[in-house]
Amino acid sequence: MKKTLEEIIITEKRRRQEDGEFGIKACKESIKNRLETAKKYYGNEETLFTLLEYYYKRSDDPFFNNAMVLACWELINGQE
């Protein structure tokens, strides 16, 4: 059964890592770079909300880092 967005956020807050290749800081940097690249090269106005939806859909993929969901959620809520 697929976890809710809230469940993913709670789980990721519990196992949160700030640093490292897969930490929250790296995730936030990746998200910011993706938004900038989409705007600069593709004229695409991706938003944090569309990315959150995309990351949530991928959350069942065992090769996806669910910390991306938490990082995007924090960016939406102004937590740089």
PDB file of C-alpha atoms in Angstrom:
ATOM      1  CA  MET A   1       0.000   0.000   0.000  1.00  0.00           C
ATOM      2  CA  LYS A   2       1.365   3.398  -0.969  1.00  0.00           C
ATOM      3  CA  LYS A   3       2.343   5.712   1.871  1.00  0.00           C
ATOM      4  CA  THR A   4       0.693   9.096   2.102  1.00  0.00           C
ATOM      5  CA  LEU A   5       2.717  12.253   1.612  1.00  0.00           C
ATOM      6  CA  GLU A   6       2.480  12.913   5.349  1.00  0.00           C
ATOM      7  CA  GLU A   7       3.818   9.434   6.181  1.00  0.00           C
ATOM      8  CA  ILE A   8       6.792   9.891   3.875  1.00  0.00           C
ATOM      9  CA  ILE A   9       7.605  13.283   5.401  1.00  0.00           C
ATOM     10  CA  ILE A  10       7.401  11.911   8.955  1.00  0.00           C
ATOM     11  CA  THR A  11       9.586   8.916   8.082  1.00  0.00           C
ATOM     12  CA  GLU A  12      12.184  11.063   6.340  1.00  0.00           C
ATOM     13  CA  LYS A  13      12.292  13.543   9.234  1.00  0.00           C
ATOM     14  CA  ARG A  14      13.127  10.646  11.568  1.00  0.00           C
ATOM     15  CA  ARG A  15      16.032   9.415   9.443  1.00  0.00           C
ATOM     16  CA  ARG A  16      17.142  12.854   8.290  1.00  0.00           C
ATOM     17  CA  GLN A  17      20.759  13.410   7.281  1.00  0.00           C
ATOM     18  CA  GLU A  18      21.888  16.930   6.486  1.00  0.00           C
ATOM     19  CA  ASP A  19      25.150  16.191   4.700  1.00  0.00           C
ATOM     20  CA  GLY A  20      26.418  13.629   2.254  1.00  0.00           C
ATOM     21  CA  GLU A  21      25.588  12.732  -1.310  1.00  0.00           C
ATOM     22  CA  PHE A  22      22.001  11.830  -0.431  1.00  0.00           C
ATOM     23  CA  GLY A  23      21.436  14.271   2.436  1.00  0.00           C
ATOM     24  CA  ILE A  24      18.859  17.036   2.638  1.00  0.00           C
ATOM     25  CA  LYS A  25      21.338  19.753   1.596  1.00  0.00           C
ATOM     26  CA  ALA A  26      22.262  17.835  -1.559  1.00  0.00           C
ATOM     27  CA  CYS A  27      18.599  17.179  -2.317  1.00  0.00           C
ATOM     28  CA  LYS A  28      17.686  20.846  -1.984  1.00  0.00           C
ATOM     29  CA  GLU A  29      20.609  21.845  -4.208  1.00  0.00           C
ATOM     30  CA  SER A  30      19.495  19.304  -6.813  1.00  0.00           C
ATOM     31  CA  ILE A  31      15.931  20.630  -6.746  1.00  0.00           C
ATOM     32  CA  LYS A  32      17.080  24.244  -7.125  1.00  0.00           C
ATOM     33  CA  ASN A  33      19.366  23.267 -10.017  1.00  0.00           C
ATOM     34  CA  ARG A  34      16.563  21.389 -11.732  1.00  0.00           C
ATOM     35  CA  LEU A  35      14.231  24.395 -11.522  1.00  0.00           C
ATOM     36  CA  GLU A  36      16.940  26.727 -12.810  1.00  0.00           C
ATOM     37  CA  THR A  37      17.908  24.420 -15.674  1.00  0.00           C
ATOM     38  CA  ALA A  38      14.295  23.866 -16.725  1.00  0.00           C
ATOM     39  CA  LYS A  39      13.715  27.598 -16.860  1.00  0.00           C
ATOM     40  CA  LYS A  40      17.001  28.500 -18.555  1.00  0.00           C
ATOM     41  CA  TYR A  41      17.233  25.816 -21.219  1.00  0.00           C
ATOM     42  CA  TYR A  42      13.701  24.634 -21.792  1.00  0.00           C
ATOM     43  CA  GLY A  43      11.600  27.676 -20.978  1.00  0.00           C
ATOM     44  CA  ASN A  44       9.760  25.294 -18.710  1.00  0.00           C
ATOM     45  CA  GLU A  45       8.263  26.779 -15.584  1.00  0.00           C
ATOM     46  CA  GLU A  46       8.459  23.757 -13.339  1.00  0.00           C
ATOM     47  CA  THR A  47       7.457  24.576  -9.790  1.00  0.00           C
ATOM     48  CA  LEU A  48       8.187  23.093  -6.402  1.00  0.00           C
ATOM     49  CA  PHE A  49       4.615  21.813  -6.371  1.00  0.00           C
ATOM     50  CA  THR A  50       4.947  19.951  -9.679  1.00  0.00           C
ATOM     51  CA  LEU A  51       8.244  18.486  -8.481  1.00  0.00           C
ATOM     52  CA  LEU A  52       6.687  17.393  -5.190  1.00  0.00           C
ATOM     53  CA  GLU A  53       3.969  15.593  -7.134  1.00  0.00           C
ATOM     54  CA  TYR A  54       6.597  13.934  -9.341  1.00  0.00           C
ATOM     55  CA  TYR A  55       8.735  12.891  -6.351  1.00  0.00           C
ATOM     56  CA  TYR A  56       5.690  11.559  -4.510  1.00  0.00           C
ATOM     57  CA  LYS A  57       4.760   9.420  -7.512  1.00  0.00           C
ATOM     58  CA  ARG A  58       8.306   8.011  -7.535  1.00  0.00           C
ATOM     59  CA  SER A  59       8.373   7.341  -3.789  1.00  0.00           C
ATOM     60  CA  ASP A  60       7.593   3.618  -4.261  1.00  0.00           C
ATOM     61  CA  ASP A  61      10.649   3.161  -6.488  1.00  0.00           C
ATOM     62  CA  PRO A  62      13.345   1.421  -4.401  1.00  0.00           C
ATOM     63  CA  PHE A  63      16.031   3.351  -6.299  1.00  0.00           C
ATOM     64  CA  PHE A  64      14.509   6.755  -5.502  1.00  0.00           C
ATOM     65  CA  ASN A  65      15.774   8.803  -2.550  1.00  0.00           C
ATOM     66  CA  ASN A  66      12.658   9.761  -0.567  1.00  0.00           C
ATOM     67  CA  ALA A  67      14.640  12.526   1.117  1.00  0.00           C
ATOM     68  CA  MET A  68      13.835  14.437  -2.097  1.00  0.00           C
ATOM     69  CA  VAL A  69      10.189  14.528  -0.974  1.00  0.00           C
ATOM     70  CA  LEU A  70      11.143  16.041   2.375  1.00  0.00           C
ATOM     71  CA  ALA A  71      13.603  18.487   0.788  1.00  0.00           C
ATOM     72  CA  CYS A  72      10.995  19.710  -1.687  1.00  0.00           C
ATOM     73  CA  TRP A  73       8.398  20.017   1.081  1.00  0.00           C
ATOM     74  CA  GLU A  74      10.802  22.099   3.152  1.00  0.00           C
ATOM     75  CA  LEU A  75      11.594  24.365   0.198  1.00  0.00           C
ATOM     76  CA  ILE A  76       7.877  24.908  -0.365  1.00  0.00           C
ATOM     77  CA  ASN A  77       7.608  25.904   3.282  1.00  0.00           C
ATOM     78  CA  GLY A  78      10.523  28.350   3.077  1.00  0.00           C
ATOM     79  CA  GLN A  79      13.085  26.199   4.845  1.00  0.00           C
ATOM     80  CA  GLU A  80      16.198  26.823   2.822  1.00  0.00           C
TER      81      GLU A  80
END
